[in-house]
PDB file of N, CA and C in Angstrom:
ATOM      1  N   MET G   1      11.002  11.598  19.758  1.00  0.00           N
ATOM      2  CA  MET G   1      10.837  11.824  18.188  1.00  0.00           C
ATOM      3  C   MET G   1      12.193  11.596  17.569  1.00  0.00           C
ATOM      4  N   GLN G   2      12.178  10.654  16.619  1.00  0.00           N
ATOM      5  CA  GLN G   2      13.406  10.265  15.890  1.00  0.00           C
ATOM      6  C   GLN G   2      13.841  11.241  14.820  1.00  0.00           C
ATOM      7  N   HIS G   3      12.994  11.867  14.184  1.00  0.00           N
ATOM      8  CA  HIS G   3      13.167  12.768  13.038  1.00  0.00           C
ATOM      9  C   HIS G   3      12.688  14.125  13.213  1.00  0.00           C
ATOM     10  N   PRO G   4      13.207  15.030  14.147  1.00  0.00           N
ATOM     11  CA  PRO G   4      12.620  16.290  14.259  1.00  0.00           C
ATOM     12  C   PRO G   4      12.717  17.152  12.961  1.00  0.00           C
ATOM     13  N   ASP G   5      13.826  16.968  12.190  1.00  0.00           N
ATOM     14  CA  ASP G   5      14.099  17.528  10.991  1.00  0.00           C
ATOM     15  C   ASP G   5      12.933  17.336   9.908  1.00  0.00           C
ATOM     16  N   ILE G   6      12.530  16.153   9.882  1.00  0.00           N
ATOM     17  CA  ILE G   6      11.520  15.749   8.910  1.00  0.00           C
ATOM     18  C   ILE G   6      10.131  16.222   9.478  1.00  0.00           C
ATOM     19  N   ALA G   7       9.987  16.251  10.736  1.00  0.00           N
ATOM     20  CA  ALA G   7       8.681  16.828  11.334  1.00  0.00           C
ATOM     21  C   ALA G   7       8.561  18.223  10.935  1.00  0.00           C
ATOM     22  N   GLU G   8       9.646  19.005  10.998  1.00  0.00           N
ATOM     23  CA  GLU G   8       9.696  20.408  10.531  1.00  0.00           C
ATOM     24  C   GLU G   8       9.229  20.473   9.047  1.00  0.00           C
ATOM     25  N   ILE G   9       9.777  19.632   8.205  1.00  0.00           N
ATOM     26  CA  ILE G   9       9.312  19.639   6.833  1.00  0.00           C
ATOM     27  C   ILE G   9       7.983  19.517   6.631  1.00  0.00           C
ATOM     28  N   LEU G  10       7.486  18.421   7.349  1.00  0.00           N
ATOM     29  CA  LEU G  10       5.962  18.105   7.172  1.00  0.00           C
ATOM     30  C   LEU G  10       5.152  19.212   7.710  1.00  0.00           C
ATOM     31  N   ILE G  11       5.436  19.865   8.702  1.00  0.00           N
ATOM     32  CA  ILE G  11       4.663  20.885   9.300  1.00  0.00           C
ATOM     33  C   ILE G  11       4.621  22.082   8.343  1.00  0.00           C
ATOM     34  N   SER G  12       5.938  22.423   7.676  1.00  0.00           N
ATOM     35  CA  SER G  12       5.971  23.385   6.660  1.00  0.00           C
ATOM     36  C   SER G  12       5.078  23.195   5.462  1.00  0.00           C
ATOM     37  N   LEU G  13       5.068  21.976   5.001  1.00  0.00           N
ATOM     38  CA  LEU G  13       4.228  21.595   3.926  1.00  0.00           C
ATOM     39  C   LEU G  13       2.770  21.764   4.237  1.00  0.00           C
ATOM     40  N   ARG G  14       2.402  21.295   5.416  1.00  0.00           N
ATOM     41  CA  ARG G  14       1.103  21.486   5.855  1.00  0.00           C
ATOM     42  C   ARG G  14       0.735  23.054   5.914  1.00  0.00           C
ATOM     43  N   ASN G  15       1.554  23.801   6.480  1.00  0.00           N
ATOM     44  CA  ASN G  15       1.358  25.194   6.636  1.00  0.00           C
ATOM     45  C   ASN G  15       1.179  25.852   5.229  1.00  0.00           C
ATOM     46  N   ALA G  16       2.019  25.446   4.242  1.00  0.00           N
ATOM     47  CA  ALA G  16       1.885  26.121   2.924  1.00  0.00           C
ATOM     48  C   ALA G  16       0.475  25.770   2.244  1.00  0.00           C
ATOM     49  N   ASP G  17       0.059  24.454   2.493  1.00  0.00           N
ATOM     50  CA  ASP G  17      -1.325  24.010   2.024  1.00  0.00           C
ATOM     51  C   ASP G  17      -2.383  25.012   2.739  1.00  0.00           C
ATOM     52  N   LEU G  18      -2.333  25.146   4.005  1.00  0.00           N
ATOM     53  CA  LEU G  18      -3.280  25.978   4.681  1.00  0.00           C
ATOM     54  C   LEU G  18      -3.444  27.275   4.331  1.00  0.00           C
ATOM     55  N   GLN G  19      -2.143  27.849   4.100  1.00  0.00           N
ATOM     56  CA  GLN G  19      -2.000  29.361   3.689  1.00  0.00           C
ATOM     57  C   GLN G  19      -2.618  29.472   2.423  1.00  0.00           C
ATOM     58  N   LEU G  20      -2.320  28.650   1.424  1.00  0.00           N
ATOM     59  CA  LEU G  20      -2.851  28.787   0.106  1.00  0.00           C
ATOM     60  C   LEU G  20      -4.421  28.613   0.170  1.00  0.00           C
ATOM     61  N   ARG G  21      -4.901  27.710   0.929  1.00  0.00           N
ATOM     62  CA  ARG G  21      -6.316  27.571   1.042  1.00  0.00           C
ATOM     63  C   ARG G  21      -6.960  28.820   1.569  1.00  0.00           C
ATOM     64  N   GLU G  22      -6.362  29.430   2.607  1.00  0.00           N
ATOM     65  CA  GLU G  22      -6.843  30.653   3.108  1.00  0.00           C
ATOM     66  C   GLU G  22      -6.823  31.745   2.152  1.00  0.00           C
ATOM     67  N   GLN G  23      -5.807  31.950   1.415  1.00  0.00           N
ATOM     68  CA  GLN G  23      -5.700  32.944   0.217  1.00  0.00           C
ATOM     69  C   GLN G  23      -6.901  32.674  -0.775  1.00  0.00           C
ATOM     70  N   LEU G  24      -7.135  31.511  -1.080  1.00  0.00           N
ATOM     71  CA  LEU G  24      -8.162  31.243  -2.130  1.00  0.00           C
ATOM     72  C   LEU G  24      -9.598  31.496  -1.484  1.00  0.00           C
ATOM     73  N   ILE G  25      -9.649  31.306  -0.223  1.00  0.00           N
ATOM     74  CA  ILE G  25     -10.982  31.754   0.467  1.00  0.00           C
ATOM     75  C   ILE G  25     -11.195  33.197   0.401  1.00  0.00           C
ATOM     76  N   ARG G  26     -10.159  33.891   0.789  1.00  0.00           N
ATOM     77  CA  ARG G  26     -10.244  35.388   0.806  1.00  0.00           C
ATOM     78  C   ARG G  26     -10.557  35.886  -0.624  1.00  0.00           C
ATOM     79  N   LYS G  27      -9.992  35.328  -1.608  1.00  0.00           N
ATOM     80  CA  LYS G  27     -10.226  35.781  -2.917  1.00  0.00           C
ATOM     81  C   LYS G  27     -11.717  35.259  -3.497  1.00  0.00           C
ATOM     82  N   GLY G  28     -12.238  34.324  -2.719  1.00  0.00           N
ATOM     83  CA  GLY G  28     -13.562  33.817  -3.072  1.00  0.00           C
ATOM     84  C   GLY G  28     -13.516  32.871  -4.167  1.00  0.00           C
ATOM     85  N   VAL G  29     -12.477  32.101  -4.405  1.00  0.00           N
ATOM     86  CA  VAL G  29     -12.251  31.177  -5.563  1.00  0.00           C
ATOM     87  C   VAL G  29     -12.082  29.822  -5.116  1.00  0.00           C
ATOM     88  N   LEU G  30     -12.054  29.458  -3.793  1.00  0.00           N
ATOM     89  CA  LEU G  30     -11.759  28.082  -3.424  1.00  0.00           C
ATOM     90  C   LEU G  30     -12.863  27.190  -3.855  1.00  0.00           C
ATOM     91  N   SER G  31     -14.164  27.636  -3.972  1.00  0.00           N
ATOM     92  CA  SER G  31     -15.147  26.661  -4.438  1.00  0.00           C
ATOM     93  C   SER G  31     -15.328  26.593  -5.883  1.00  0.00           C
ATOM     94  N   ASP G  32     -14.592  27.310  -6.738  1.00  0.00           N
ATOM     95  CA  ASP G  32     -14.644  27.340  -8.128  1.00  0.00           C
ATOM     96  C   ASP G  32     -14.080  26.171  -8.817  1.00  0.00           C
ATOM     97  N   GLY G  33     -14.114  25.036  -8.306  1.00  0.00           N
ATOM     98  CA  GLY G  33     -13.355  23.820  -8.853  1.00  0.00           C
ATOM     99  C   GLY G  33     -11.946  23.758  -8.262  1.00  0.00           C
ATOM    100  N   TYR G  34     -11.292  22.676  -8.657  1.00  0.00           N
ATOM    101  CA  TYR G  34      -9.906  22.375  -8.208  1.00  0.00           C
ATOM    102  C   TYR G  34      -9.046  23.382  -8.672  1.00  0.00           C
ATOM    103  N   ASN G  35      -8.517  24.320  -7.972  1.00  0.00           N
ATOM    104  CA  ASN G  35      -7.705  25.395  -8.372  1.00  0.00           C
ATOM    105  C   ASN G  35      -6.361  24.797  -8.803  1.00  0.00           C
ATOM    106  N   ASP G  36      -5.857  25.357  -9.966  1.00  0.00           N
ATOM    107  CA  ASP G  36      -4.541  24.820 -10.508  1.00  0.00           C
ATOM    108  C   ASP G  36      -3.365  24.984  -9.459  1.00  0.00           C
ATOM    109  N   GLU G  37      -3.360  26.106  -8.882  1.00  0.00           N
ATOM    110  CA  GLU G  37      -2.272  26.325  -7.875  1.00  0.00           C
ATOM    111  C   GLU G  37      -2.353  25.329  -6.713  1.00  0.00           C
ATOM    112  N   MET G  38      -3.576  25.148  -6.276  1.00  0.00           N
ATOM    113  CA  MET G  38      -3.739  24.172  -5.175  1.00  0.00           C
ATOM    114  C   MET G  38      -3.389  22.732  -5.635  1.00  0.00           C
ATOM    115  N   LYS G  39      -3.865  22.410  -6.759  1.00  0.00           N
ATOM    116  CA  LYS G  39      -3.464  21.016  -7.280  1.00  0.00           C
ATOM    117  C   LYS G  39      -1.906  20.898  -7.355  1.00  0.00           C
ATOM    118  N   GLN G  40      -1.206  21.887  -7.875  1.00  0.00           N
ATOM    119  CA  GLN G  40       0.245  21.783  -7.958  1.00  0.00           C
ATOM    120  C   GLN G  40       0.829  21.636  -6.632  1.00  0.00           C
ATOM    121  N   LEU G  41       0.290  22.403  -5.692  1.00  0.00           N
ATOM    122  CA  LEU G  41       0.844  22.254  -4.310  1.00  0.00           C
ATOM    123  C   LEU G  41       0.569  20.893  -3.818  1.00  0.00           C
ATOM    124  N   HIS G  42      -0.571  20.399  -3.919  1.00  0.00           N
ATOM    125  CA  HIS G  42      -0.934  19.124  -3.367  1.00  0.00           C
ATOM    126  C   HIS G  42      -0.013  18.073  -3.996  1.00  0.00           C
ATOM    127  N   ASP G  43       0.078  18.056  -5.254  1.00  0.00           N
ATOM    128  CA  ASP G  43       1.027  17.135  -6.006  1.00  0.00           C
ATOM    129  C   ASP G  43       2.482  17.166  -5.452  1.00  0.00           C
ATOM    130  N   ALA G  44       2.983  18.451  -5.380  1.00  0.00           N
ATOM    131  CA  ALA G  44       4.249  18.636  -4.821  1.00  0.00           C
ATOM    132  C   ALA G  44       4.439  18.089  -3.450  1.00  0.00           C
ATOM    133  N   ASN G  45       3.425  18.413  -2.587  1.00  0.00           N
ATOM    134  CA  ASN G  45       3.522  17.863  -1.230  1.00  0.00           C
ATOM    135  C   ASN G  45       3.586  16.326  -1.157  1.00  0.00           C
ATOM    136  N   ALA G  46       2.597  15.773  -2.048  1.00  0.00           N
ATOM    137  CA  ALA G  46       2.538  14.322  -2.040  1.00  0.00           C
ATOM    138  C   ALA G  46       3.870  13.819  -2.409  1.00  0.00           C
ATOM    139  N   ALA G  47       4.456  14.375  -3.447  1.00  0.00           N
ATOM    140  CA  ALA G  47       5.836  13.784  -3.899  1.00  0.00           C
ATOM    141  C   ALA G  47       6.805  13.936  -2.786  1.00  0.00           C
ATOM    142  N   LYS G  48       6.902  15.004  -2.092  1.00  0.00           N
ATOM    143  CA  LYS G  48       7.853  15.189  -1.070  1.00  0.00           C
ATOM    144  C   LYS G  48       7.544  14.193   0.023  1.00  0.00           C
ATOM    145  N   LEU G  49       6.260  14.014   0.414  1.00  0.00           N
ATOM    146  CA  LEU G  49       6.035  12.992   1.501  1.00  0.00           C
ATOM    147  C   LEU G  49       6.223  11.579   1.024  1.00  0.00           C
ATOM    148  N   ASP G  50       6.060  11.336  -0.198  1.00  0.00           N
ATOM    149  CA  ASP G  50       6.434  10.047  -0.844  1.00  0.00           C
ATOM    150  C   ASP G  50       7.926   9.747  -0.591  1.00  0.00           C
ATOM    151  N   SER G  51       8.734  10.786  -0.852  1.00  0.00           N
ATOM    152  CA  SER G  51      10.200  10.644  -0.654  1.00  0.00           C
ATOM    153  C   SER G  51      10.558  10.399   0.794  1.00  0.00           C
ATOM    154  N   ILE G  52       9.914  11.162   1.684  1.00  0.00           N
ATOM    155  CA  ILE G  52      10.006  10.919   3.057  1.00  0.00           C
ATOM    156  C   ILE G  52       9.766   9.519   3.479  1.00  0.00           C
ATOM    157  N   ILE G  53       8.612   9.083   3.079  1.00  0.00           N
ATOM    158  CA  ILE G  53       8.073   7.657   3.417  1.00  0.00           C
ATOM    159  C   ILE G  53       9.190   6.658   2.893  1.00  0.00           C
ATOM    160  N   ASP G  54       9.717   6.853   1.679  1.00  0.00           N
ATOM    161  CA  ASP G  54      10.730   5.923   1.175  1.00  0.00           C
ATOM    162  C   ASP G  54      11.951   5.920   2.120  1.00  0.00           C
ATOM    163  N   ARG G  55      12.173   7.073   2.796  1.00  0.00           N
ATOM    164  CA  ARG G  55      13.450   7.171   3.663  1.00  0.00           C
ATOM    165  C   ARG G  55      13.215   6.508   5.097  1.00  0.00           C
ATOM    166  N   ILE G  56      12.044   6.876   5.704  1.00  0.00           N
ATOM    167  CA  ILE G  56      11.758   6.538   7.077  1.00  0.00           C
ATOM    168  C   ILE G  56      10.530   5.643   7.355  1.00  0.00           C
ATOM    169  N   GLY G  57       9.780   5.436   6.195  1.00  0.00           N
ATOM    170  CA  GLY G  57       8.580   4.620   6.422  1.00  0.00           C
ATOM    171  C   GLY G  57       7.421   5.620   6.729  1.00  0.00           C
ATOM    172  N   TYR G  58       6.287   4.991   7.148  1.00  0.00           N
ATOM    173  CA  TYR G  58       5.176   5.913   7.380  1.00  0.00           C
ATOM    174  C   TYR G  58       5.584   6.814   8.671  1.00  0.00           C
ATOM    175  N   PRO G  59       5.265   8.247   8.490  1.00  0.00           N
ATOM    176  CA  PRO G  59       5.639   9.182   9.563  1.00  0.00           C
ATOM    177  C   PRO G  59       4.730   9.106  10.834  1.00  0.00           C
ATOM    178  N   THR G  60       5.006   8.119  11.663  1.00  0.00           N
ATOM    179  CA  THR G  60       4.221   7.895  12.790  1.00  0.00           C
ATOM    180  C   THR G  60       4.731   8.924  13.906  1.00  0.00           C
ATOM    181  N   PRO G  61       3.860   9.163  14.956  1.00  0.00           N
ATOM    182  CA  PRO G  61       4.235  10.034  16.099  1.00  0.00           C
ATOM    183  C   PRO G  61       5.558   9.734  16.634  1.00  0.00           C
ATOM    184  N   ASP G  62       5.904   8.475  16.828  1.00  0.00           N
ATOM    185  CA  ASP G  62       7.217   8.144  17.371  1.00  0.00           C
ATOM    186  C   ASP G  62       8.406   8.558  16.443  1.00  0.00           C
ATOM    187  N   LYS G  63       8.205   8.742  15.251  1.00  0.00           N
ATOM    188  CA  LYS G  63       9.193   9.168  14.208  1.00  0.00           C
ATOM    189  C   LYS G  63       9.179  10.688  14.153  1.00  0.00           C
ATOM    190  N   VAL G  64       7.948  11.387  13.971  1.00  0.00           N
ATOM    191  CA  VAL G  64       7.949  12.703  13.686  1.00  0.00           C
ATOM    192  C   VAL G  64       7.105  13.566  14.689  1.00  0.00           C
ATOM    193  N   GLY G  65       6.696  13.011  15.728  1.00  0.00           N
ATOM    194  CA  GLY G  65       5.827  13.716  16.688  1.00  0.00           C
ATOM    195  C   GLY G  65       4.405  13.773  16.306  1.00  0.00           C
ATOM    196  N   LYS G  66       3.520  14.088  17.181  1.00  0.00           N
ATOM    197  CA  LYS G  66       2.074  14.156  16.929  1.00  0.00           C
ATOM    198  C   LYS G  66       1.800  15.208  15.757  1.00  0.00           C
ATOM    199  N   GLU G  67       2.371  16.393  15.911  1.00  0.00           N
ATOM    200  CA  GLU G  67       2.116  17.449  14.888  1.00  0.00           C
ATOM    201  C   GLU G  67       2.599  17.036  13.574  1.00  0.00           C
ATOM    202  N   GLY G  68       3.802  16.401  13.465  1.00  0.00           N
ATOM    203  CA  GLY G  68       4.304  15.945  12.164  1.00  0.00           C
ATOM    204  C   GLY G  68       3.441  14.891  11.562  1.00  0.00           C
ATOM    205  N   GLY G  69       3.041  13.974  12.388  1.00  0.00           N
ATOM    206  CA  GLY G  69       2.055  12.914  11.911  1.00  0.00           C
ATOM    207  C   GLY G  69       0.823  13.354  11.493  1.00  0.00           C
ATOM    208  N   ASP G  70       0.213  14.382  12.218  1.00  0.00           N
ATOM    209  CA  ASP G  70      -1.013  14.942  11.770  1.00  0.00           C
ATOM    210  C   ASP G  70      -0.785  15.712  10.382  1.00  0.00           C
ATOM    211  N   ALA G  71       0.274  16.474  10.229  1.00  0.00           N
ATOM    212  CA  ALA G  71       0.636  17.082   8.902  1.00  0.00           C
ATOM    213  C   ALA G  71       0.711  16.120   7.830  1.00  0.00           C
ATOM    214  N   ALA G  72       1.303  15.013   8.100  1.00  0.00           N
ATOM    215  CA  ALA G  72       1.506  13.950   7.071  1.00  0.00           C
ATOM    216  C   ALA G  72       0.113  13.520   6.626  1.00  0.00           C
ATOM    217  N   TRP G  73      -0.796  13.444   7.550  1.00  0.00           N
ATOM    218  CA  TRP G  73      -2.152  12.766   7.296  1.00  0.00           C
ATOM    219  C   TRP G  73      -2.934  13.849   6.546  1.00  0.00           C
ATOM    220  N   LEU G  74      -2.675  15.196   6.798  1.00  0.00           N
ATOM    221  CA  LEU G  74      -3.468  16.200   6.008  1.00  0.00           C
ATOM    222  C   LEU G  74      -2.918  16.190   4.481  1.00  0.00           C
ATOM    223  N   ILE G  75      -1.536  16.065   4.372  1.00  0.00           N
ATOM    224  CA  ILE G  75      -0.973  15.956   3.008  1.00  0.00           C
ATOM    225  C   ILE G  75      -1.563  14.751   2.268  1.00  0.00           C
ATOM    226  N   ILE G  76      -1.707  13.606   2.921  1.00  0.00           N
ATOM    227  CA  ILE G  76      -2.252  12.442   2.300  1.00  0.00           C
ATOM    228  C   ILE G  76      -3.621  12.670   1.842  1.00  0.00           C
ATOM    229  N   GLN G  77      -4.405  13.211   2.784  1.00  0.00           N
ATOM    230  CA  GLN G  77      -5.849  13.493   2.392  1.00  0.00           C
ATOM    231  C   GLN G  77      -6.023  14.499   1.236  1.00  0.00           C
ATOM    232  N   HIS G  78      -5.167  15.454   1.165  1.00  0.00           N
ATOM    233  CA  HIS G  78      -5.218  16.434   0.084  1.00  0.00           C
ATOM    234  C   HIS G  78      -4.675  16.006  -1.243  1.00  0.00           C
ATOM    235  N   ALA G  79      -3.971  14.677  -1.347  1.00  0.00           N
ATOM    236  CA  ALA G  79      -3.413  14.244  -2.485  1.00  0.00           C
ATOM    237  C   ALA G  79      -4.431  13.575  -3.430  1.00  0.00           C
ATOM    238  N   ILE G  80      -5.460  14.236  -3.669  1.00  0.00           N
ATOM    239  CA  ILE G  80      -6.593  13.569  -4.340  1.00  0.00           C
ATOM    240  C   ILE G  80      -6.273  13.347  -5.795  1.00  0.00           C
ATOM    241  N   GLY G  81      -5.240  14.047  -6.366  1.00  0.00           N
ATOM    242  CA  GLY G  81      -4.833  13.734  -7.767  1.00  0.00           C
ATOM    243  C   GLY G  81      -3.835  12.480  -7.865  1.00  0.00           C
ATOM    244  N   GLN G  82      -3.550  11.901  -6.642  1.00  0.00           N
ATOM    245  CA  GLN G  82      -2.545  10.874  -6.616  1.00  0.00           C
ATOM    246  C   GLN G  82      -3.064   9.599  -5.901  1.00  0.00           C
ATOM    247  N   PRO G  83      -4.028   8.917  -6.585  1.00  0.00           N
ATOM    248  CA  PRO G  83      -4.623   7.761  -5.985  1.00  0.00           C
ATOM    249  C   PRO G  83      -3.711   6.631  -5.592  1.00  0.00           C
ATOM    250  N   ALA G  84      -2.732   6.438  -6.401  1.00  0.00           N
ATOM    251  CA  ALA G  84      -1.737   5.331  -6.224  1.00  0.00           C
ATOM    252  C   ALA G  84      -0.988   5.666  -4.883  1.00  0.00           C
ATOM    253  N   PHE G  85      -0.577   6.899  -4.664  1.00  0.00           N
ATOM    254  CA  PHE G  85       0.091   7.327  -3.510  1.00  0.00           C
ATOM    255  C   PHE G  85      -0.813   7.202  -2.252  1.00  0.00           C
ATOM    256  N   MET G  86      -2.106   7.585  -2.445  1.00  0.00           N
ATOM    257  CA  MET G  86      -3.081   7.491  -1.298  1.00  0.00           C
ATOM    258  C   MET G  86      -3.277   5.978  -0.886  1.00  0.00           C
ATOM    259  N   LYS G  87      -3.256   5.101  -1.919  1.00  0.00           N
ATOM    260  CA  LYS G  87      -3.380   3.674  -1.543  1.00  0.00           C
ATOM    261  C   LYS G  87      -2.198   3.188  -0.858  1.00  0.00           C
ATOM    262  N   LYS G  88      -1.058   3.606  -1.292  1.00  0.00           N
ATOM    263  CA  LYS G  88       0.185   3.282  -0.690  1.00  0.00           C
ATOM    264  C   LYS G  88       0.235   3.561   0.862  1.00  0.00           C
ATOM    265  N   CYS G  89      -0.230   4.913   1.036  1.00  0.00           N
ATOM    266  CA  CYS G  89      -0.266   5.384   2.437  1.00  0.00           C
ATOM    267  C   CYS G  89      -1.356   4.671   3.197  1.00  0.00           C
ATOM    268  N   LEU G  90      -2.402   4.356   2.570  1.00  0.00           N
ATOM    269  CA  LEU G  90      -3.476   3.588   3.415  1.00  0.00           C
ATOM    270  C   LEU G  90      -2.872   2.237   3.934  1.00  0.00           C
ATOM    271  N   LYS G  91      -2.153   1.462   3.079  1.00  0.00           N
ATOM    272  CA  LYS G  91      -1.535   0.158   3.473  1.00  0.00           C
ATOM    273  C   LYS G  91      -0.514   0.460   4.635  1.00  0.00           C
ATOM    274  N   LEU G  92       0.290   1.560   4.439  1.00  0.00           N
ATOM    275  CA  LEU G  92       1.213   1.792   5.514  1.00  0.00           C
ATOM    276  C   LEU G  92       0.573   2.253   6.740  1.00  0.00           C
ATOM    277  N   LEU G  93      -0.532   3.041   6.680  1.00  0.00           N
ATOM    278  CA  LEU G  93      -1.293   3.457   7.883  1.00  0.00           C
ATOM    279  C   LEU G  93      -1.884   2.278   8.586  1.00  0.00           C
ATOM    280  N   GLU G  94      -2.520   1.369   7.746  1.00  0.00           N
ATOM    281  CA  GLU G  94      -3.082   0.225   8.372  1.00  0.00           C
ATOM    282  C   GLU G  94      -2.161  -0.537   9.159  1.00  0.00           C
ATOM    283  N   LYS G  95      -0.916  -0.706   8.692  1.00  0.00           N
ATOM    284  CA  LYS G  95       0.245  -1.443   9.225  1.00  0.00           C
ATOM    285  C   LYS G  95       0.598  -0.853  10.500  1.00  0.00           C
ATOM    286  N   ALA G  96       0.761   0.484  10.520  1.00  0.00           N
ATOM    287  CA  ALA G  96       1.110   1.283  11.637  1.00  0.00           C
ATOM    288  C   ALA G  96       0.105   1.168  12.794  1.00  0.00           C
ATOM    289  N   VAL G  97      -1.303   1.246  12.434  1.00  0.00           N
ATOM    290  CA  VAL G  97      -2.251   1.129  13.353  1.00  0.00           C
ATOM    291  C   VAL G  97      -2.207  -0.298  13.976  1.00  0.00           C
ATOM    292  N   GLY G  98      -2.014  -1.307  13.213  1.00  0.00           N
ATOM    293  CA  GLY G  98      -1.918  -2.672  13.705  1.00  0.00           C
ATOM    294  C   GLY G  98      -0.763  -2.898  14.697  1.00  0.00           C
ATOM    295  N   GLU G  99       0.189  -2.046  14.540  1.00  0.00           N
ATOM    296  CA  GLU G  99       1.427  -2.131  15.426  1.00  0.00           C
ATOM    297  C   GLU G  99       1.271  -1.190  16.582  1.00  0.00           C
ATOM    298  N   ASN G 100       0.051  -0.540  16.716  1.00  0.00           N
ATOM    299  CA  ASN G 100      -0.243   0.564  17.763  1.00  0.00           C
ATOM    300  C   ASN G 100       0.800   1.671  17.710  1.00  0.00           C
ATOM    301  N   LYS G 101       1.081   2.108  16.515  1.00  0.00           N
ATOM    302  CA  LYS G 101       1.981   3.282  16.368  1.00  0.00           C
ATOM    303  C   LYS G 101       1.034   4.536  16.134  1.00  0.00           C
TER     304      LYS G 101
END
C-alpha cells in the first residue's frame, strides 16, 4: 500500500457516513427524505475524496489497500448530490479496471 495515511482518511470518512446513517435509523428518520445532515456529510466527503483523487489518482487497492478502496467506493456511491464528481470517478474507475487495478 502506497498511501496508508490516505487509507486512514478514507476509512474515517466512511465510518462517519455509516455512523450518521445508524443514528438516523435509530431516530426513525432515515427514510424521511434526504436528511440535510446526511447531505452535508456526503458533499463534504465527496469534496475530500475529490481532493485526494487530484493528489494520487483513483484510490485503487495498491494505493490505499482494499479497505481504503472500498471506503472510497462507498463515498462515491453516496455522493448523489454531486453528479459531475460521480461521472469523473466513473471514468477513473473504468480506467483502473482496464489496467487490472
